[in-house]
Short mmCIF file of C-alpha atoms in Angstrom, two decimals:
data_model
loop_
_atom_site.label_atom_id
_atom_site.label_comp_id
_atom_site.label_asym_id
_atom_site.label_seq_id
_atom_site.Cartn_x
_atom_site.Cartn_y
_atom_site.Cartn_z
CA UNK A 13 45.31 10.72 -23.75
CA UNK A 14 44.64 9.15 -27.19
CA UNK A 15 41.69 6.70 -26.91
CA UNK A 16 39.92 5.16 -29.84
CA UNK A 17 36.20 4.60 -29.84
CA UNK A 18 36.78 1.23 -31.46
CA UNK A 19 38.87 0.15 -28.37
CA UNK A 20 36.05 1.21 -26.13
CA UNK A 21 33.59 -0.84 -28.22
CA UNK A 22 35.83 -3.87 -27.97
CA UNK A 23 36.29 -3.24 -24.20
CA UNK A 24 32.51 -3.04 -23.69
CA UNK A 25 31.87 -6.28 -25.50
CA UNK A 26 34.51 -8.17 -23.41
CA UNK A 27 33.11 -6.63 -20.20
CA UNK A 28 29.57 -7.67 -20.96
CA UNK A 29 30.53 -11.28 -21.92
CA UNK A 30 33.31 -11.78 -19.44
CA UNK A 31 35.29 -13.62 -22.09
CA UNK A 32 37.62 -12.35 -24.84
CA UNK A 33 37.02 -15.31 -27.15
CA UNK A 34 33.16 -14.88 -26.98
CA UNK A 35 33.50 -11.12 -27.53
CA UNK A 36 35.71 -11.61 -30.54
CA UNK A 37 33.22 -14.09 -32.08
CA UNK A 38 30.36 -11.69 -31.45
CA UNK A 39 32.16 -8.81 -33.02
CA UNK A 40 33.66 -10.84 -35.84
CA UNK A 41 37.20 -9.89 -34.87
CA UNK A 42 40.24 -11.90 -33.75
CA UNK A 43 41.09 -12.45 -30.07
CA UNK A 44 44.59 -10.74 -30.49
CA UNK A 45 42.77 -7.60 -31.83
CA UNK A 46 40.63 -7.36 -28.79
CA UNK A 47 43.47 -8.13 -26.46
CA UNK A 48 45.59 -5.37 -27.87
CA UNK A 49 42.59 -2.91 -27.57
CA UNK A 50 42.38 -3.80 -23.83
CA UNK A 51 46.13 -3.35 -23.45
CA UNK A 52 46.07 0.12 -25.11
CA UNK A 53 43.27 1.19 -22.71
CA UNK A 54 45.19 -0.19 -19.76
CA UNK A 55 48.28 1.70 -20.81
CA UNK A 56 46.25 4.87 -21.28
CA UNK A 57 44.73 4.71 -17.82
CA UNK A 58 47.88 3.11 -16.19
CA UNK A 59 45.53 0.53 -14.50
CA UNK A 60 44.34 -2.99 -15.06
CA UNK A 61 40.70 -3.23 -16.29
CA UNK A 62 40.07 -6.90 -15.85
CA UNK A 63 41.07 -9.60 -13.44
CA UNK A 64 40.79 -13.42 -13.68
CA UNK A 65 37.73 -15.11 -12.23
CA UNK A 66 37.54 -18.98 -12.76
CA UNK A 67 37.69 -19.54 -16.51
CA UNK A 68 36.65 -16.05 -17.36
CA UNK A 69 37.43 -12.48 -16.42
CA UNK A 70 35.69 -9.72 -14.47
CA UNK A 71 36.07 -5.96 -14.27
CA UNK A 72 38.33 -4.29 -11.67
CA UNK A 73 36.84 -1.23 -9.94
CA UNK A 74 38.56 0.97 -12.58
CA UNK A 75 37.05 -1.17 -15.23
CA UNK A 76 33.57 -0.73 -13.80
CA UNK A 77 33.93 3.07 -13.97
CA UNK A 78 35.21 2.90 -17.60
CA UNK A 79 32.30 0.61 -18.62
CA UNK A 80 29.79 3.14 -17.41
CA UNK A 81 31.53 5.96 -19.22
CA UNK A 82 32.06 3.88 -22.44
CA UNK A 83 28.39 3.25 -22.68
CA UNK A 84 27.70 6.96 -22.37
CA UNK A 85 30.37 7.81 -25.03
CA UNK A 86 28.91 5.13 -27.39
CA UNK A 87 25.40 6.57 -26.92
CA UNK A 88 26.73 10.04 -27.69
CA UNK A 89 28.46 8.76 -30.78
CA UNK A 90 25.45 6.94 -32.00
CA UNK A 91 23.32 10.01 -31.44
CA UNK A 92 25.77 12.16 -33.44
CA UNK A 93 25.61 9.67 -36.31
CA UNK A 94 21.79 9.52 -36.17
CA UNK A 95 21.47 13.29 -36.10
CA UNK A 96 23.83 13.86 -39.12
CA UNK A 97 22.17 10.93 -40.92
CA UNK A 98 18.70 12.28 -40.41
CA UNK A 99 19.82 15.71 -41.65
CA UNK A 100 21.61 14.27 -44.71
CA UNK A 101 18.74 12.05 -45.76
CA UNK A 102 16.00 14.56 -45.02
CA UNK A 103 13.80 11.69 -43.78
CA UNK A 104 11.36 11.49 -40.84
CA UNK A 105 13.85 9.37 -38.98
CA UNK A 106 13.58 6.66 -36.37
CA UNK A 107 12.20 6.61 -32.83
CA UNK A 108 12.96 4.20 -30.03
CA UNK A 109 10.22 4.00 -27.44
CA UNK A 110 10.38 2.30 -23.99
CA UNK A 111 6.99 1.66 -22.35
CA UNK A 112 5.44 0.21 -19.28
CA UNK A 113 2.83 -2.56 -19.93
CA UNK A 114 -0.21 -0.37 -19.31
CA UNK A 115 0.73 2.37 -21.78
CA UNK A 116 1.97 -0.27 -24.29
CA UNK A 117 -1.33 -2.07 -24.38
CA UNK A 118 -3.63 0.91 -24.23
CA UNK A 119 -1.87 3.99 -25.49
CA UNK A 120 0.95 3.09 -27.94
CA UNK A 121 -1.13 1.57 -30.78
CA UNK A 122 -3.13 4.77 -31.22
CA UNK A 123 -0.12 6.94 -30.61
CA UNK A 124 1.88 5.15 -33.33
CA UNK A 125 -1.03 5.29 -35.70
CA UNK A 126 -1.13 9.11 -35.28
CA UNK A 127 2.64 9.37 -35.89
CA UNK A 128 2.58 7.14 -38.96
CA UNK A 129 -0.41 9.03 -40.27
CA UNK A 130 1.65 12.25 -40.34
CA UNK A 131 5.01 10.69 -41.33
CA UNK A 132 4.56 7.32 -43.13
CA UNK A 133 8.26 6.82 -43.58
CA UNK A 134 8.89 6.77 -39.84
CA UNK A 135 10.37 3.56 -38.31
CA UNK A 136 9.65 2.68 -34.65
CA UNK A 137 11.23 0.34 -32.07
CA UNK A 138 9.11 -0.45 -28.98
CA UNK A 139 10.56 -2.03 -25.86
CA UNK A 140 8.16 -3.08 -23.07
CA UNK A 141 9.76 -3.65 -19.66
CA UNK A 142 9.65 -2.41 -16.03
CA UNK A 143 10.14 1.37 -15.63
CA UNK A 144 13.43 0.99 -13.68
CA UNK A 145 14.97 -1.08 -16.46
CA UNK A 146 13.78 1.32 -19.14
CA UNK A 147 15.11 4.34 -17.27
CA UNK A 148 18.64 2.86 -17.25
CA UNK A 149 18.44 2.19 -20.96
CA UNK A 150 17.15 5.73 -21.57
CA UNK A 151 20.06 7.22 -19.64
CA UNK A 152 22.46 5.02 -21.59
CA UNK A 153 21.06 6.35 -24.83
CA UNK A 154 19.49 3.14 -26.21
CA UNK A 155 16.03 4.60 -25.97
CA UNK A 156 14.69 7.97 -27.03
CA UNK A 157 11.44 8.33 -25.01
CA UNK A 158 10.06 6.49 -22.02
CA UNK A 159 6.27 6.47 -21.78
CA UNK A 160 4.77 5.21 -18.52
CA UNK A 161 5.45 5.88 -14.92
CA UNK A 162 7.37 9.11 -14.44
CA UNK A 163 10.98 8.96 -13.35
CA UNK A 164 12.01 10.25 -9.93
CA UNK A 165 13.94 13.53 -9.84
CA UNK A 166 17.01 13.17 -12.04
CA UNK A 167 18.97 16.13 -13.47
CA UNK A 168 19.77 14.03 -16.57
CA UNK A 169 16.22 13.46 -17.46
CA UNK A 170 13.13 15.59 -18.32
CA UNK A 171 9.63 14.38 -17.57
CA UNK A 172 6.20 15.70 -18.58
CA UNK A 173 3.14 14.37 -16.49
CA UNK A 174 0.12 13.42 -18.55
CA UNK A 175 -2.36 11.62 -16.21
CA UNK A 176 -2.54 10.26 -12.70
CA UNK A 177 -2.57 6.54 -12.13
CA UNK A 178 -4.02 5.09 -8.91
CA UNK A 179 -2.97 1.66 -7.70
CA UNK A 180 -5.26 -0.08 -5.12
CA UNK A 181 -5.86 -3.37 -3.36
CA UNK A 182 -8.04 -5.63 -5.44
CA UNK A 183 -10.02 -8.85 -4.78
CA UNK A 184 -12.63 -11.02 -6.46
CA UNK A 185 -16.21 -9.75 -6.02
CA UNK A 186 -17.17 -12.48 -3.58
CA UNK A 187 -14.09 -12.22 -1.43
CA UNK A 188 -14.58 -12.44 2.37
CA UNK A 189 -12.64 -9.20 2.89
CA UNK A 190 -15.90 -7.32 1.89
CA UNK A 191 -17.62 -8.86 4.88
CA UNK A 192 -15.31 -7.31 7.37
CA UNK A 193 -16.85 -4.47 9.42
CA UNK A 194 -13.66 -2.45 8.98
CA UNK A 195 -10.74 -2.99 6.49
CA UNK A 196 -7.23 -2.29 7.82
CA UNK A 197 -3.80 -3.01 6.72
CA UNK A 198 -3.43 -5.56 9.47
CA UNK A 199 -6.61 -7.37 8.35
CA UNK A 200 -5.32 -7.63 4.81
CA UNK A 201 -2.47 -9.81 6.14
CA UNK A 202 -5.04 -12.56 6.81
CA UNK A 203 -4.91 -13.52 3.13
CA UNK A 204 -2.16 -14.45 0.68
CA UNK A 205 -1.45 -12.16 -2.31
CA UNK A 206 -0.63 -12.34 -5.99
CA UNK A 207 1.93 -9.59 -6.58
CA UNK A 208 4.36 -8.40 -9.14
CA UNK A 209 8.06 -9.12 -8.54
CA UNK A 210 10.01 -7.18 -5.93
CA UNK A 211 11.76 -5.21 -8.68
CA UNK A 212 8.48 -3.53 -9.66
CA UNK A 213 8.06 -0.04 -7.98
CA UNK A 214 4.36 -0.60 -7.04
CA UNK A 215 5.30 -3.76 -5.13
CA UNK A 216 8.12 -1.88 -3.37
CA UNK A 217 5.69 0.85 -2.40
CA UNK A 218 3.11 -1.68 -1.01
CA UNK A 219 5.74 -3.49 1.13
CA UNK A 220 7.00 -0.19 2.43
CA UNK A 221 3.41 0.84 3.28
CA UNK A 222 2.87 -2.21 5.58
CA UNK A 223 6.36 -1.81 7.10
CA UNK A 224 5.81 1.85 7.93
CA UNK A 225 2.89 0.80 10.11
CA UNK A 226 4.95 -1.81 11.94
CA UNK A 227 3.51 -4.68 9.98
CA UNK A 228 5.18 -7.48 8.02
CA UNK A 229 5.14 -7.43 4.26
CA UNK A 230 2.19 -9.01 2.49
CA UNK A 231 2.69 -12.74 1.94
CA UNK A 232 2.99 -13.29 -1.88
CA UNK A 233 1.80 -16.85 -2.65
CA UNK A 234 2.25 -16.14 -6.42
CA UNK A 235 4.72 -13.69 -7.85
CA UNK A 236 4.58 -12.66 -11.51
CA UNK A 237 6.46 -10.16 -13.65
CA UNK A 238 3.47 -9.82 -15.94
CA UNK A 239 1.02 -7.17 -14.68
CA UNK A 240 -1.80 -8.13 -17.09
CA UNK A 241 -1.66 -11.64 -15.71
CA UNK A 242 -2.52 -10.64 -12.12
CA UNK A 243 -6.31 -10.09 -12.46
CA UNK A 244 -6.88 -13.53 -13.89
CA UNK A 245 -4.91 -15.09 -11.04
CA UNK A 246 -7.25 -13.65 -8.36
CA UNK A 247 -10.60 -13.72 -10.21
CA UNK A 248 -11.61 -17.07 -8.76
CA UNK A 249 -9.57 -17.24 -5.58
CA UNK A 250 -9.30 -15.67 -2.21
CA UNK A 251 -6.02 -14.07 -3.12
CA UNK A 252 -5.52 -10.32 -2.92
CA UNK A 253 -3.56 -8.17 -5.46
CA UNK A 254 -2.39 -4.64 -6.04
CA UNK A 255 -3.42 -3.21 -9.40
CA UNK A 256 -4.00 -0.06 -11.28
CA UNK A 257 -7.63 1.20 -11.31
CA UNK A 258 -7.16 1.29 -15.09
CA UNK A 259 -6.55 -2.45 -15.10
CA UNK A 260 -9.31 -2.98 -12.46
CA UNK A 261 -11.87 -1.29 -14.81
CA UNK A 262 -11.16 -3.90 -17.50
CA UNK A 263 -12.15 -6.70 -15.07
CA UNK A 264 -14.97 -4.84 -13.11
CA UNK A 265 -17.36 -7.76 -13.67
CA UNK A 266 -15.37 -10.16 -11.57
CA UNK A 267 -13.07 -7.91 -9.40
CA UNK A 268 -13.54 -5.09 -6.91
CA UNK A 269 -11.43 -2.54 -5.14
CA UNK A 270 -10.74 -2.92 -1.47
CA UNK A 271 -11.03 0.68 -0.28
CA UNK A 272 -8.17 1.61 2.04
CA UNK A 273 -6.39 5.00 2.04
CA UNK A 274 -3.14 3.58 3.56
CA UNK A 275 -2.83 1.14 0.65
CA UNK A 276 -3.59 3.53 -2.24
CA UNK A 277 -0.67 4.62 -4.43
CA UNK A 278 -1.08 7.70 -6.54
CA UNK A 279 1.51 8.24 -9.29
CA UNK A 280 1.93 10.18 -12.46
CA UNK A 281 2.12 8.63 -16.02
CA UNK A 282 3.88 10.60 -18.62
CA UNK A 283 6.83 10.86 -20.99
CA UNK A 284 10.52 11.09 -20.07
CA UNK A 285 13.63 11.82 -22.25
CA UNK A 286 17.28 12.82 -21.77
CA UNK A 287 17.78 16.44 -21.01
CA UNK A 288 20.73 16.78 -23.36
CA UNK A 289 20.02 13.76 -25.66
CA UNK A 290 19.42 13.96 -29.39
CA UNK A 291 15.84 13.37 -30.57
CA UNK A 292 15.22 12.61 -34.19
CA UNK A 293 12.44 14.44 -36.08
CA UNK A 294 10.16 11.38 -35.48
CA UNK A 295 10.86 11.43 -31.73
CA UNK A 296 10.27 15.18 -31.56
CA UNK A 297 6.96 14.78 -33.34
CA UNK A 298 5.96 11.89 -31.04
CA UNK A 299 6.83 13.99 -28.04
CA UNK A 300 4.69 16.86 -29.42
CA UNK A 301 1.84 14.46 -29.94
CA UNK A 302 2.10 13.32 -26.38
CA UNK A 303 2.22 16.84 -24.97
CA UNK A 304 -0.71 17.94 -27.15
CA UNK A 305 -3.01 14.89 -27.10
CA UNK A 306 -1.48 12.67 -24.43
CA UNK A 307 -4.22 13.22 -21.75
CA UNK A 308 -6.96 12.24 -24.24
CA UNK A 309 -4.93 9.26 -25.51
CA UNK A 310 -4.20 7.95 -21.97
CA UNK A 311 -7.71 8.76 -20.60
CA UNK A 312 -9.47 7.13 -23.60
CA UNK A 313 -7.15 4.12 -23.84
CA UNK A 314 -6.90 3.38 -20.11
CA UNK A 315 -10.58 3.84 -19.43
CA UNK A 316 -11.90 1.51 -22.19
#
């Protein structure tokens, strides 16, 4: 089967945009060129890759499978070019970092300073997003390292734990919850909450904790996809939230932990990379710095 990487690139653009004309404009190619590329792929696989949907097109089941593999092949090709380029140029290379918001704010600045101090020619790209989003980008090959909450068991990834992160229920210091003789999960349902979006793992864990005790999920009066915003939203209200103790420590003058074992999440923060992925010299050095000095960096940065 003779398949051109260029055809896969064109196919991927059409699949992502759902329109041949828009893909052609994005790539700076003609529509007939993209159409012929799709036709060559369909002939190779003896199956249609797209079907009409309204004014656009969408992938068939075979197209969905090919899109996932095309992304992996593109990532592998890009890595090969980067590896050869780094070797040929003899430079420190480039590193692409994905980070959760806590590590991005408290750990990455000092970590990048250390790396640039050793290799001033290094270039760095940083993407801050939820861990689940970053994990997919890491597996696709568009990121080198993921710093933050560790990934679940995955044979395609390697993770190194650095520090433990504890997420707890938090309220303003004068909140009526502290007047209760005994705090329970059920009693916490007496107040509304400020919570991260349902796509955030900590929110999913909290909802599951209540449901596992036969209780409804906490009522989120305010939902936000910005974790640093949550403390300010509850500081002067009777709303509850679910925050890392590291974040709580920054707002200890106005916020307090609501102690409750059943609503305490313990998780590991660390660094994750692809098991068989290429890491540039810069990425390898950053990984070594994290393994050697990561605990101090996390502990100092997160406890400030």
